[in-house]
Short mmCIF file of C-alpha atoms in Angstrom, two decimals:
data_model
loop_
_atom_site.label_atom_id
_atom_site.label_comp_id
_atom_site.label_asym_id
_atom_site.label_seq_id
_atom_site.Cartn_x
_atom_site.Cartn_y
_atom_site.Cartn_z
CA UNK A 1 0.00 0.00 0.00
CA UNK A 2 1.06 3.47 -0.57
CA UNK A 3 -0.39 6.74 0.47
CA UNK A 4 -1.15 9.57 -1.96
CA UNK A 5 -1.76 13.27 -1.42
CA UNK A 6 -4.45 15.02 -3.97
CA UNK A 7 -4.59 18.48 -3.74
CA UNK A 8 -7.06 20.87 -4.80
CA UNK A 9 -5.81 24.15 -5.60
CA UNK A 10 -7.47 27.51 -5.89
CA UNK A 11 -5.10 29.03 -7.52
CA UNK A 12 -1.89 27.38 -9.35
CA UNK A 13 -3.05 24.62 -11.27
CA UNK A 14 -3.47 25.16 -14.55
CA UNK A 15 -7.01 26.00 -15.85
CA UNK A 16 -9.84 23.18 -15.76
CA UNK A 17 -11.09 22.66 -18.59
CA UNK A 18 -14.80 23.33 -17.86
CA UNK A 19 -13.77 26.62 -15.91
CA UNK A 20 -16.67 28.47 -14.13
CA UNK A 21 -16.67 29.96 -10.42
CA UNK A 22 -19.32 28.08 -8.51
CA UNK A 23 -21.40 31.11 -7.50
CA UNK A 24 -22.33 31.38 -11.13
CA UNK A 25 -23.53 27.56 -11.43
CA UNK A 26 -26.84 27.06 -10.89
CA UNK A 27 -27.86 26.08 -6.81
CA UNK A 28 -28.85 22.77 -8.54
CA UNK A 29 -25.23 22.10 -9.89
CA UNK A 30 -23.98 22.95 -6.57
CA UNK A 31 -25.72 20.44 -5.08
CA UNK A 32 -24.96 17.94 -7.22
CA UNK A 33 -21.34 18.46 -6.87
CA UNK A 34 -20.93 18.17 -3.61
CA UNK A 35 -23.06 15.06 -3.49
CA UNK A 36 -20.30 13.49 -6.01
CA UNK A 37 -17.54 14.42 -3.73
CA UNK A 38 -19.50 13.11 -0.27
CA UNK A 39 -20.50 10.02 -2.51
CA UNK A 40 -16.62 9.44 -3.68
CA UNK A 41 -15.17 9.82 -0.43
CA UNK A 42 -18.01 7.60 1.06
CA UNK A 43 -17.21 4.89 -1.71
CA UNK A 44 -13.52 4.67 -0.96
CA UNK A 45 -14.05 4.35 2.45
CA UNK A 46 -16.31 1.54 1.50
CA UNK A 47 -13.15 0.01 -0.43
CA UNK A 48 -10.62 0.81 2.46
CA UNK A 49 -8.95 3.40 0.41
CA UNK A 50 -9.85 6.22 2.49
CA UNK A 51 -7.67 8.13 5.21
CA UNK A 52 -8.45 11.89 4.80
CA UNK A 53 -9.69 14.74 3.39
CA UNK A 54 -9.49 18.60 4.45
CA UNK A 55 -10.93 21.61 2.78
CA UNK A 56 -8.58 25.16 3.36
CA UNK A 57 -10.39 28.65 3.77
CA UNK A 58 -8.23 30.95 1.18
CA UNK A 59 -6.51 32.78 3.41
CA UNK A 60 -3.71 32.13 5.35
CA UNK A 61 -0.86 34.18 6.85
CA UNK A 62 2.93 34.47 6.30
CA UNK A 63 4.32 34.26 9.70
CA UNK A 64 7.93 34.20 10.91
CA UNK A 65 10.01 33.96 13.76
CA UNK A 66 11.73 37.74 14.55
CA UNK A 67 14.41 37.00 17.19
CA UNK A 68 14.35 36.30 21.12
CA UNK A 69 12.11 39.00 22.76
CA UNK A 70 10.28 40.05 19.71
CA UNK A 71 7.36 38.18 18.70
CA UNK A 72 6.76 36.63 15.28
CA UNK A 73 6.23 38.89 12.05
CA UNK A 74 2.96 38.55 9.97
CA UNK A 75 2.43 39.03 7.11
CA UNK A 76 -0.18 38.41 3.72
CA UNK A 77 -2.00 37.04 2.00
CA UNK A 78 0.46 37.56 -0.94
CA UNK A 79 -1.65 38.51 -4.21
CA UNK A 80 1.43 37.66 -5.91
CA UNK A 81 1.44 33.88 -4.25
CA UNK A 82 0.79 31.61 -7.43
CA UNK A 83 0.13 28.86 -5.30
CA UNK A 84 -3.10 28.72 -2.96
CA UNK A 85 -4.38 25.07 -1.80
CA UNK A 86 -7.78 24.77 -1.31
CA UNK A 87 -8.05 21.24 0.41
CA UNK A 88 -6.76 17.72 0.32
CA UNK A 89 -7.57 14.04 0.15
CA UNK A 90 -5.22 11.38 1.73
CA UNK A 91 -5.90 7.69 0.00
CA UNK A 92 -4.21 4.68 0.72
CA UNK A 93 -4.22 2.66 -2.42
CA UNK A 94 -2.09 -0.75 -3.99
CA UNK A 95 -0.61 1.33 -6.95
CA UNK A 96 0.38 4.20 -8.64
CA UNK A 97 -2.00 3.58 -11.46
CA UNK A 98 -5.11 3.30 -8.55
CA UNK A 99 -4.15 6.49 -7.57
CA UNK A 100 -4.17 8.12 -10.84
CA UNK A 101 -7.50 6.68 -11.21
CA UNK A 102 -9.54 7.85 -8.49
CA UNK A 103 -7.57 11.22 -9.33
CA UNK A 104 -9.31 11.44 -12.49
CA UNK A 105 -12.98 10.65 -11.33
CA UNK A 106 -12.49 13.13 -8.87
CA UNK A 107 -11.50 15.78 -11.64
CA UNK A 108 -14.80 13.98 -13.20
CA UNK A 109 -17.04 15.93 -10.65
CA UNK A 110 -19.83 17.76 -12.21
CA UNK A 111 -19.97 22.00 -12.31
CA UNK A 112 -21.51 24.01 -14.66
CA UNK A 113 -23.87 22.73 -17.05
CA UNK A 114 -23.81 20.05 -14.87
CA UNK A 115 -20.60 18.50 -17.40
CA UNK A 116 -16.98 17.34 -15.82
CA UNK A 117 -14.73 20.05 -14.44
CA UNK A 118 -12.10 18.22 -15.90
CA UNK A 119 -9.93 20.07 -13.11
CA UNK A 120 -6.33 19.48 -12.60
CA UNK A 121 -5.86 17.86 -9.46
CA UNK A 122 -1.99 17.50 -8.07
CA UNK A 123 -0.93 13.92 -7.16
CA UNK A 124 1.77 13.89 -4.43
CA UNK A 125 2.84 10.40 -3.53
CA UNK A 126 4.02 10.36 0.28
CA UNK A 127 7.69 8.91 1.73
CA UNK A 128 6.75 5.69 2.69
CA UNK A 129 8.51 3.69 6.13
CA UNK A 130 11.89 2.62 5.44
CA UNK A 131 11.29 -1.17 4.72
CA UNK A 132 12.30 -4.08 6.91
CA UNK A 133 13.16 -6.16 3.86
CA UNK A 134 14.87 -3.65 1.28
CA UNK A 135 15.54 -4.12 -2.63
CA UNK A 136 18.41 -1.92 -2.25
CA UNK A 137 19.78 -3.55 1.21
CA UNK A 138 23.24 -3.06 -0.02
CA UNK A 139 22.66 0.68 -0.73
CA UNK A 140 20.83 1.61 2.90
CA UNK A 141 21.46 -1.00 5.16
CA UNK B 1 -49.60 33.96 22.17
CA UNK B 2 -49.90 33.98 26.01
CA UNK B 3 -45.97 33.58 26.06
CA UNK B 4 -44.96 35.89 24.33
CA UNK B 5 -47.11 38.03 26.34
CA UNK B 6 -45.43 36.91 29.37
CA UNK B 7 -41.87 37.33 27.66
CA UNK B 8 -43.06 40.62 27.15
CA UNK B 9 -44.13 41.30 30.60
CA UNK B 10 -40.69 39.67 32.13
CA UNK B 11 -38.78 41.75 30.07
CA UNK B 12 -40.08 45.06 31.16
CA UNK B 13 -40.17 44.09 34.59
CA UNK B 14 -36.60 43.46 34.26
CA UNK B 15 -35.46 46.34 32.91
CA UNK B 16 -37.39 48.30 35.43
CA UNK B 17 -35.73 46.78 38.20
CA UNK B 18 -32.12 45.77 36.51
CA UNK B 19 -30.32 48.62 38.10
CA UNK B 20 -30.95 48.45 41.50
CA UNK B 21 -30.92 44.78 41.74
CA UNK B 22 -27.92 44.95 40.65
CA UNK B 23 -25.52 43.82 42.96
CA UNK B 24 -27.98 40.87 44.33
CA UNK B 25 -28.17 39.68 40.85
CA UNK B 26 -25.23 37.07 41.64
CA UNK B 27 -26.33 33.84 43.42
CA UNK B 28 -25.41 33.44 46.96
CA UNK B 29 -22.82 31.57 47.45
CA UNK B 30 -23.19 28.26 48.74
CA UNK B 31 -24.33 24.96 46.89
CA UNK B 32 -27.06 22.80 48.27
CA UNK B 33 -24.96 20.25 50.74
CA UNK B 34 -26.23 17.39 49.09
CA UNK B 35 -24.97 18.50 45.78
CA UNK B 36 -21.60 19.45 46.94
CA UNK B 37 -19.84 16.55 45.46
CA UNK B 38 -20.82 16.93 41.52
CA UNK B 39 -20.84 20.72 41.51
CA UNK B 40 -16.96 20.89 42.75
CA UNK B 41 -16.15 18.61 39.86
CA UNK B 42 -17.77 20.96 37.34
CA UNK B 43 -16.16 23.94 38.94
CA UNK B 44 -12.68 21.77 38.77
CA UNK B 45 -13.26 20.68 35.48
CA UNK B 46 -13.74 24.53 34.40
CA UNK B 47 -11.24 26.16 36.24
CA UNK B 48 -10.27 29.46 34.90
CA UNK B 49 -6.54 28.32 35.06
CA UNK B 50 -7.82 25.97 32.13
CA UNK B 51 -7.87 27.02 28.38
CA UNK B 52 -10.99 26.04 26.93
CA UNK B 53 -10.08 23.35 25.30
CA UNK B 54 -8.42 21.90 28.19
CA UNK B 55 -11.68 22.56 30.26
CA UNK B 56 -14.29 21.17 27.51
CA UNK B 57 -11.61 17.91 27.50
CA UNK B 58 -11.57 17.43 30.74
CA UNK B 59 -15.27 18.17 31.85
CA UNK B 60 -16.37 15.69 29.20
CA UNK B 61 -13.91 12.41 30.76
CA UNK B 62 -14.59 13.62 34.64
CA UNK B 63 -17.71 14.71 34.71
CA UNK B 64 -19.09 13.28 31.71
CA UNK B 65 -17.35 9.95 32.41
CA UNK B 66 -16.80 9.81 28.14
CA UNK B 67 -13.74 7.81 26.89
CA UNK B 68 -10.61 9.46 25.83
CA UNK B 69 -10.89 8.29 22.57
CA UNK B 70 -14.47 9.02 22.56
CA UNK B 71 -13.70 12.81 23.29
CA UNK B 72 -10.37 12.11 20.67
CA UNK B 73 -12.83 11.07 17.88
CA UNK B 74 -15.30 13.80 18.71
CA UNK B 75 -12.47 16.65 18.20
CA UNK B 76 -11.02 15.02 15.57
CA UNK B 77 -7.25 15.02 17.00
CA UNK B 78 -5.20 11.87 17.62
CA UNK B 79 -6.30 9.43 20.78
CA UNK B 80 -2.60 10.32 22.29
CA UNK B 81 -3.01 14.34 21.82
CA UNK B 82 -5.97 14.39 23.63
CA UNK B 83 -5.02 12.01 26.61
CA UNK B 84 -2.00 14.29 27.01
CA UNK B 85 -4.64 17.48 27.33
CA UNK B 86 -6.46 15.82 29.68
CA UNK B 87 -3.70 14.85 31.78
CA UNK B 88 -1.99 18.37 31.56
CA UNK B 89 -5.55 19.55 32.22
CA UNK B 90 -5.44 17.32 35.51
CA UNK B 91 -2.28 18.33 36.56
CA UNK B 92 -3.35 21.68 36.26
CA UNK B 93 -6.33 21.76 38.74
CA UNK B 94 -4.17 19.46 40.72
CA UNK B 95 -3.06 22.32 42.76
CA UNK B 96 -6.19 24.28 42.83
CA UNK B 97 -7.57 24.89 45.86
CA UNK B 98 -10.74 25.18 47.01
CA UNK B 99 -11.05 28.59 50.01
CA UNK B 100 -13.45 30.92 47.42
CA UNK B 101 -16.44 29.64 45.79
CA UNK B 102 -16.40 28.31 42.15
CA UNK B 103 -17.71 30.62 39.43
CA UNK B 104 -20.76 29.26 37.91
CA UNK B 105 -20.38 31.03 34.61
CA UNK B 106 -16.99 29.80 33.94
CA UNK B 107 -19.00 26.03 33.87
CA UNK B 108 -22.13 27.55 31.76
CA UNK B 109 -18.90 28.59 29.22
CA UNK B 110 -17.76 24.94 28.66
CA UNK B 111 -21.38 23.73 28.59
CA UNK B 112 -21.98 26.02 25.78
CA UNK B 113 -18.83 25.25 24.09
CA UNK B 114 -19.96 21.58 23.94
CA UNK B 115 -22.89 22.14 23.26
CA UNK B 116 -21.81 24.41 20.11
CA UNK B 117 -19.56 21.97 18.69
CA UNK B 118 -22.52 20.58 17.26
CA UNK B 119 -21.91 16.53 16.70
CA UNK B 120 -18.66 14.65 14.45
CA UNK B 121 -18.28 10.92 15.04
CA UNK B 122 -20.05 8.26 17.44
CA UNK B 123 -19.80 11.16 19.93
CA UNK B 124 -23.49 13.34 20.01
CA UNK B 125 -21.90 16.50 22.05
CA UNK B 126 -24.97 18.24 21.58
CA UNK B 127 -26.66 15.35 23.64
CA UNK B 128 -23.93 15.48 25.80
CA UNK B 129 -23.58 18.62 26.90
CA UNK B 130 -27.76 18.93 27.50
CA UNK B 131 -27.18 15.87 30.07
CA UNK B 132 -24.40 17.43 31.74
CA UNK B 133 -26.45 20.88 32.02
CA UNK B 134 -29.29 18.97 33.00
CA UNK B 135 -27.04 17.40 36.17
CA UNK B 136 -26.13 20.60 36.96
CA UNK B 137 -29.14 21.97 36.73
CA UNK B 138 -29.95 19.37 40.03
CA UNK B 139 -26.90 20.14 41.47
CA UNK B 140 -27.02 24.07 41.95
CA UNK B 141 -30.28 26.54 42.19
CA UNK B 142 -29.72 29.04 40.01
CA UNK B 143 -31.50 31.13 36.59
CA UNK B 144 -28.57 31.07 33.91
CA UNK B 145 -27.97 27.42 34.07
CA UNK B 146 -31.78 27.41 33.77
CA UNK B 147 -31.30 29.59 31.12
CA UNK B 148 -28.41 27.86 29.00
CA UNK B 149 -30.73 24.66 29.54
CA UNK B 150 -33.65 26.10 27.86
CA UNK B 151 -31.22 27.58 25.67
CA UNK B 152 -29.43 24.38 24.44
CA UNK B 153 -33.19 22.80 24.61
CA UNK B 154 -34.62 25.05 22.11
CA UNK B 155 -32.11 24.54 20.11
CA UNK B 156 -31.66 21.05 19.76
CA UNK B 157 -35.32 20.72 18.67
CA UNK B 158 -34.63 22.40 15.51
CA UNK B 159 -31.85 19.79 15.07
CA UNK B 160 -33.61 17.76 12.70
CA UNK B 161 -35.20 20.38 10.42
CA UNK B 162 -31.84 22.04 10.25
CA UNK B 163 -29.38 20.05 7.75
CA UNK B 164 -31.18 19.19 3.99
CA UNK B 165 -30.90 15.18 3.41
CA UNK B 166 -27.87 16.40 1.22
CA UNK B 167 -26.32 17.54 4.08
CA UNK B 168 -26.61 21.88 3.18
CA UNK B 169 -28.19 24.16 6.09
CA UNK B 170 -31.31 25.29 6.09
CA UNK B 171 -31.85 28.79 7.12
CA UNK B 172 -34.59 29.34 9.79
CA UNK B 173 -36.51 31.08 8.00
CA UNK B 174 -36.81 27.76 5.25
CA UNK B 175 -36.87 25.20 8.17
CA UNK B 176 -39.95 22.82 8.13
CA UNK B 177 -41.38 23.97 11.79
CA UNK B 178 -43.47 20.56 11.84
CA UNK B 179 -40.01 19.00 11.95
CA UNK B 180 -39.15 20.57 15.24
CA UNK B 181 -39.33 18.98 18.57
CA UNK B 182 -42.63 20.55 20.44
CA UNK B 183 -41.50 18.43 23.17
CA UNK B 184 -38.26 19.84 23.84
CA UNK B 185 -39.46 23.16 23.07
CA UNK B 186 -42.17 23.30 25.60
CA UNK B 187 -39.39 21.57 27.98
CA UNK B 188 -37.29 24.60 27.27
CA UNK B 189 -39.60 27.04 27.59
CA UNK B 190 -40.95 25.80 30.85
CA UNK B 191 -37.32 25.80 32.08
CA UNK B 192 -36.91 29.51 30.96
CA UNK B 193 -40.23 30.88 32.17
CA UNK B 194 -39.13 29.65 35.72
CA UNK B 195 -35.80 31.13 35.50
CA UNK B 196 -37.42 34.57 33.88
CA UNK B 197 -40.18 34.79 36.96
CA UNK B 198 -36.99 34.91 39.30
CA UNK B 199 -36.01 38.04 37.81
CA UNK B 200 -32.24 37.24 37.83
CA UNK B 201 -31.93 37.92 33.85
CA UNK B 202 -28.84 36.94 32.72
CA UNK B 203 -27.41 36.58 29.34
CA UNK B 204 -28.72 32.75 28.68
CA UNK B 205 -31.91 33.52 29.43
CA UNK B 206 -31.79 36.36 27.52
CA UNK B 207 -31.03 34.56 24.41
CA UNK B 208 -32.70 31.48 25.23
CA UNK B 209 -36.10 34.10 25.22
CA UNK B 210 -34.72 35.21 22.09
CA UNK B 211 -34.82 31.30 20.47
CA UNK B 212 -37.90 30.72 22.40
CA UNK B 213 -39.68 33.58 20.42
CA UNK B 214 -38.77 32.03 17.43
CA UNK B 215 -40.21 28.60 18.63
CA UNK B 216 -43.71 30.26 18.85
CA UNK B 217 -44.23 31.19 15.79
CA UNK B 218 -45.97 28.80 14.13
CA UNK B 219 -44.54 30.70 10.81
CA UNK B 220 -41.29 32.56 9.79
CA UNK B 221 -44.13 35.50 8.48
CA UNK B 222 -45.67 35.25 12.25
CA UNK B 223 -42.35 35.83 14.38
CA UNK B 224 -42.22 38.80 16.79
CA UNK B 225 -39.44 40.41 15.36
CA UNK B 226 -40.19 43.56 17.71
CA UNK B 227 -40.17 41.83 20.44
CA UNK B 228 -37.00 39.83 19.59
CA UNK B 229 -35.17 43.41 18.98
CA UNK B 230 -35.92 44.59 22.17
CA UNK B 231 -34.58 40.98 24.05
CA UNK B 232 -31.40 41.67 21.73
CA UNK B 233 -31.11 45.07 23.62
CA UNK B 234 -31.59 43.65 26.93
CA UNK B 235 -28.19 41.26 25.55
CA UNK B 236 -26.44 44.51 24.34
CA UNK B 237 -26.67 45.77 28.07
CA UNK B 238 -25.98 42.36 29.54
CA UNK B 239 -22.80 41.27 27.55
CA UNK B 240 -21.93 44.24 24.93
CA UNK B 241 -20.87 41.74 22.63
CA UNK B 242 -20.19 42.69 18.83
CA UNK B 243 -22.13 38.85 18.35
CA UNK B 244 -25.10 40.34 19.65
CA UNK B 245 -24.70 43.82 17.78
CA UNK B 246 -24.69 41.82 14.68
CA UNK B 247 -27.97 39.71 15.40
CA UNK B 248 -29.65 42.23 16.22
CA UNK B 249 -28.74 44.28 12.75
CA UNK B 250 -30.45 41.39 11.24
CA UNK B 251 -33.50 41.28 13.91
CA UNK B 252 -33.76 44.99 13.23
CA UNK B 253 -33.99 44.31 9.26
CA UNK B 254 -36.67 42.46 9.79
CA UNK B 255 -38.97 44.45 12.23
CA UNK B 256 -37.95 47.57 10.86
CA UNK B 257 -37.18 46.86 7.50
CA UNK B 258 -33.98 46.17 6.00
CA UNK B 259 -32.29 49.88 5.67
CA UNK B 260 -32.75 50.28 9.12
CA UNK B 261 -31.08 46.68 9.33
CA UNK B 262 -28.13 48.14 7.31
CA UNK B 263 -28.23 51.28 9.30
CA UNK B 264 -27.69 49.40 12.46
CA UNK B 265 -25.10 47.33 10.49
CA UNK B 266 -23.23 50.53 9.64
CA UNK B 267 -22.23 50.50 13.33
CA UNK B 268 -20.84 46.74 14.17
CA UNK B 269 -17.04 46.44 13.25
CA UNK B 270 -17.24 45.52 9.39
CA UNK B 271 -13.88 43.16 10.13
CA UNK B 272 -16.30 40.56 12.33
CA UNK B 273 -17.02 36.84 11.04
CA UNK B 274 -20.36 36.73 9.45
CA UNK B 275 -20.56 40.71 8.65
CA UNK B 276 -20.38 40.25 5.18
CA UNK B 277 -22.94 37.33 5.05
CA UNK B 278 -25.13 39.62 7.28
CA UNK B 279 -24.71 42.75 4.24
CA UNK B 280 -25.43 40.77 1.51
CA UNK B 281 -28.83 39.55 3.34
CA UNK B 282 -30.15 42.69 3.89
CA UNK B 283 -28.96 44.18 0.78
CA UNK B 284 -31.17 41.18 -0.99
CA UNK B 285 -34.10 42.08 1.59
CA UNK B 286 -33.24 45.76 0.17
CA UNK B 287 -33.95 44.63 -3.59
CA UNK B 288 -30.54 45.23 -4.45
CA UNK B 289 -29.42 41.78 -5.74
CA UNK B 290 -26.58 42.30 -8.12
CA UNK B 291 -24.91 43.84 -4.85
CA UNK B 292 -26.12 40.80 -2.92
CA UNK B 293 -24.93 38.28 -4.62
CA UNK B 294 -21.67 40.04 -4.77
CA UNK B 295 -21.26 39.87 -1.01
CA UNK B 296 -22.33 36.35 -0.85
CA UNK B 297 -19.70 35.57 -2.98
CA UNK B 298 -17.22 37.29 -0.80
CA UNK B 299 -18.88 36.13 2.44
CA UNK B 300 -18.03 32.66 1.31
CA UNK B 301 -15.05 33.47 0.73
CA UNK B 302 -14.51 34.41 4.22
CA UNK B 303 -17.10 31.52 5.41
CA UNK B 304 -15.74 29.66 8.98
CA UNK B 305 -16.95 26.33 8.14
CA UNK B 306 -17.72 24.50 4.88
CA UNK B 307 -21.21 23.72 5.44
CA UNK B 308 -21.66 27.99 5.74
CA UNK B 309 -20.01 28.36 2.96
CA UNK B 310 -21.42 26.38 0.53
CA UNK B 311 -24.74 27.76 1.66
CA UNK B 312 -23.27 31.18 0.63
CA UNK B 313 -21.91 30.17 -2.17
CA UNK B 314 -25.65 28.67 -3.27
CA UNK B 315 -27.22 32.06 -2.25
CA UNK B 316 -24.75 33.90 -4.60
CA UNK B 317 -25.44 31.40 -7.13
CA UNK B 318 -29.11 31.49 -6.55
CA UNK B 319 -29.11 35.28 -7.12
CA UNK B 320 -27.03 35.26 -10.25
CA UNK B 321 -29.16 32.93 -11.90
CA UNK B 322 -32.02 35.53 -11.15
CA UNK B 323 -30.15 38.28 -12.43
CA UNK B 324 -28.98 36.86 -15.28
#
C-alpha cells in the first residue's frame, strides 16, 4: 500500500477545462457536486482506500520567527502567491496507477452545465517507512 | 400567544428593576450540601486556570465519564493528543484549591462550548452537553444554568429540520417547523419561564427568550421580530458583545425593514465573522441583488466552516441565476 496526497488548488493549477466559479452555477449544480464528492469519499471508504480529506479557507498568513524578545512577524496574504491550496484528500491505495484513477474521477465531478470540471488535481505520492526487507539492502542497510 | 405576552411582561419588569438589583443579581454563594460533590467537579473541570479546550476535555472524561478516545474522535485530534490534554488539564487543577467559591459562569462557558460543537463521530456532544447541564441543573439553584438549559433545549429541537438530506443548512426562515421537537421546546420554555419569573436575567436567558420567540411562531411571516429586537437590547446591556450587535442588525432588518437593518449594520465592526454574510442579506431584503450576490460571494469566501459556505456560495449562485 502506498499513500497519496491530492490536492485541490485555488489558484496554481493550470485551468480546468470546464472553468466556471461556482457562484455562477446554478444552486442545482452545486448540489450535485458536492453530493459526487460526499458520494466518492463515502465509496472509498467503503473500499478501504480512504484516510483523509481537508478543505482550506483561502486565506492564510505568512508568519515568521523575529528573534528572542520580539514576537513573530505577519504578514499576507500575498496577491502575488501563485500557489493557494484549497483542500486535500489522503488515499491509501495498492498502486500508482489506482491512484491516478480515483484522481481522475475526482477531476470527473460535475460544475456548470452540470458537465466534468475536468480540473487538474496534483498527485503527491508520500515517503513511505523505510522497509524491513529492502531491494536496495546493499545501498541503505 | 400567552408567552410571548409573558416574555413581554418579564422583560419590562426586568429592565425596570435591573439597576438596583444589581448587585444581588449574583447567586449566593453556597451549593445545596447534598450536591456538593458533583458541583466541585464541574467547577474543577472549568477552572479558569484551564484554556478552553483543556476545560471542555476534561469536563467531558470527569464529569461526563466519556472515553478518551471518545472525546479524541469527537475533536477530531489523535487518541494520544488528547489524553496528554487531559492529563496536563489534571495536573493543572491538581493544585487548585478550594477557600473561594467556584464561578458558575466559567462552567455555563464549557457547557456552551460543547454544546456548540454541534456533533462529528459516534460522539453526540450536543446530547452530551444537555445531560451534563441537566445534572447541573440538580446540582445548583440558580436562573442562567436554567437559562443555557432552555437555551441548548430550544435549540436542539430544531436539530432535525436544520441540515437538507444532502447535508446543506437550512436557514430558519426555510426550516420545516413541523419538523421541530414541540417536546423539547415546551421543555425549554418551561425551564426559561421559571428562570425569567426569578427576575435574575442573565445573558442565557436572555437569548434562550430570544430562540424561544422564534419557537412560537408557528410561521417565519408570524415571528415577533419587535419583540426579539428589544430581548437583543436587553443582551447589548448584559454582555456588549459585537455577536449580539450583529444579530440584532439582522433582527432589526426584519422588524424595521432592512435599511434600518443596514443602518444598524453601519455600526458593528465591518472586520467581524459573518458581517459580510449579514450585508449581503439585507442588501437582498433591500432589492438590491446584483450587490447581494456580490457579497455572498465574498462572504463565502470568508465563510468559517464549509457547510456555511457552501450555503453562501448557493445564495450567490441562486441570485445570479435571477439576475442573469
Amino acid at each position: 500500500m502506498a499513500k497519496y496526497l491530492l490536492l485541490k488548488h485555488y489558484r496554481g493549477a493550470p485551468a480546468a477545462v470546464n472553468d466556471v466559479p461556482m457562484d455562477q452555477w446554478t444552486p442545482e449544480e452545486i448540489s450535485a457536486h458536492l453530493q459526487y464528492m460526499n458520494d466518492f469519499a463515502a465509496r472509498l471508504e467503503k473500499t478501504g482506500e480512504f484516510v483523509d480529506s481537508q478543505a482550506l479557507s483561502p486565506e492564510g498568513t505568512f508568519v515568521r520567527y523575529d528573534g528572542e524578545g520580539r514576537p513573530p512577524v505577519t504578514d499576507g496574504p500575498f496577491a502575488e502567491t501563485k500557489d493557494v491550496i484549497a483542500g486535500w484528500m489522503v488515499i491509501d491505495v495498492d498502486s500508482y496507477e489506482r491512484a491516478v484513477e480515483l484522481a481522475g474521477e475526482l477531476s470527473a465531478a460535475p460544475g456548470a452545465g452540470g458537465k466534468p470540471i475536468h480540473e487538474w488535481l496534483e498527485l503527491r505520492p508520500f515517503y513511505g517507512a523505510s522497509p524491513t526487507i529492502s531491494d536496495s539492502e546493499c545501498l541503505f542497510k | 400567544m400567552a408567552w410571548r405576552k409573558f416574555l413581554d411582561a418579564t422583560r419590562a419588569d426586568t429592565a425596570r428593576r435591573r439597576r438596583e438589583d444589581r448587585v444581588e443579581e449574583e447567586p449566593a454563594p453556597g451549593p445545596a450540601p447534598a450536591a456538593d460533590d458533583t458541583l466541585q467537579l464541574y467547577f474543577l473541570c472549568a477552572h479558569p486556570s484551564l484554556t478552553p479546550s483543556s476545560a471542555v476535555a476534561l469536563t467531558l472524561r470527569a464529569v461526563g465519564g466519556l472515553t478518551t478516545r471518545q472525546i479524541a474522535q469527537a475533536y477530531l485530534v489523535p487518541e494520544a493528543t488528547m489524553a496528554q490534554r487531559i492529563s496536563r488539564a489534571k495536573r493543572t487543577v491538581a493544585k487548585v484549591r478550594f477557600d473561594q467559591p467556584g464561578d458558575v459562569a466559567t462552567v455555563l462557558r464549557v457547557l456552551y462550548l460543547v454544546f456548540n460543537e454541534g456533533y462529528s463521530g459516534d460522539v453526540d456532544l450536543a446530547a452530551e452537553a444537555i445531560r451534563l447541564t441537566r445534572q447541573l441543573a440538580r446540582a445548583i439553584d440558580h436562573p442562567e444554568v436554567s437559562g443555557l438549559l432552555a437555551l441548548m433545549l430550544i435549540h436542539h429541537a430544531r436539530r432535525a429540520a436544520r441540515t437538507a438530506p444532502d447535508g446543506s443548512l437550512v436557514p430558519l426562515a426555510e426550516q420545516d417547523r413541523g419538523r421541530w421537537d414541540t417536546t423539547l421546546i415546551s421543555e425549554g420554555i418551561a425551564i426559561l419561564q421559571a428562570a425569567l419569573a426569578r427576575d435574575r436575567l442573565g445573558e442565557f436567558q436572555a437569548q434562550a427568550a430570544i430562540a424561544a420567540l422564534h419557537a412560537d411562531a408557528q410561521t417565519a411571516g408570524e415571528t415577533d421580530w419587535v419583540q426579539i429586537v428589544e430581548w437583543y437590547d436587553e443582551l447589548t446591556r448584559l454582555t456588549d458583545s459585537p455577536v449580539v450587535r450583529l444579530n440584532r442588525a439582522v433582527a432589526v432588518g426584519e422588524a424595521d425593514g432592512p435599511r434600518a437593518g443596514l443602518a444598524a449594520l453601519a455600526k458593528v465592526d465591518a472586520a467581524l465573522p459573518r458581517h459580510t454574510a449579514v450585508a449581503a442579506y439585507l442588501h437582498e431584503r433591500d432589492g438590491d441583488l446584483t450587490k447581494a450576490a456580490r457579497l455572498y460571494a465574498e462572504a463565502a469566501h470568508q465563510a468559517p466552516n464549509l457547510a456555511e459556505r457552501d450555503h453562501l456560495t448557493r445564495q450567490a449562485a441562486r441570485l445570479n441565476a435571477r439576475t442573469r
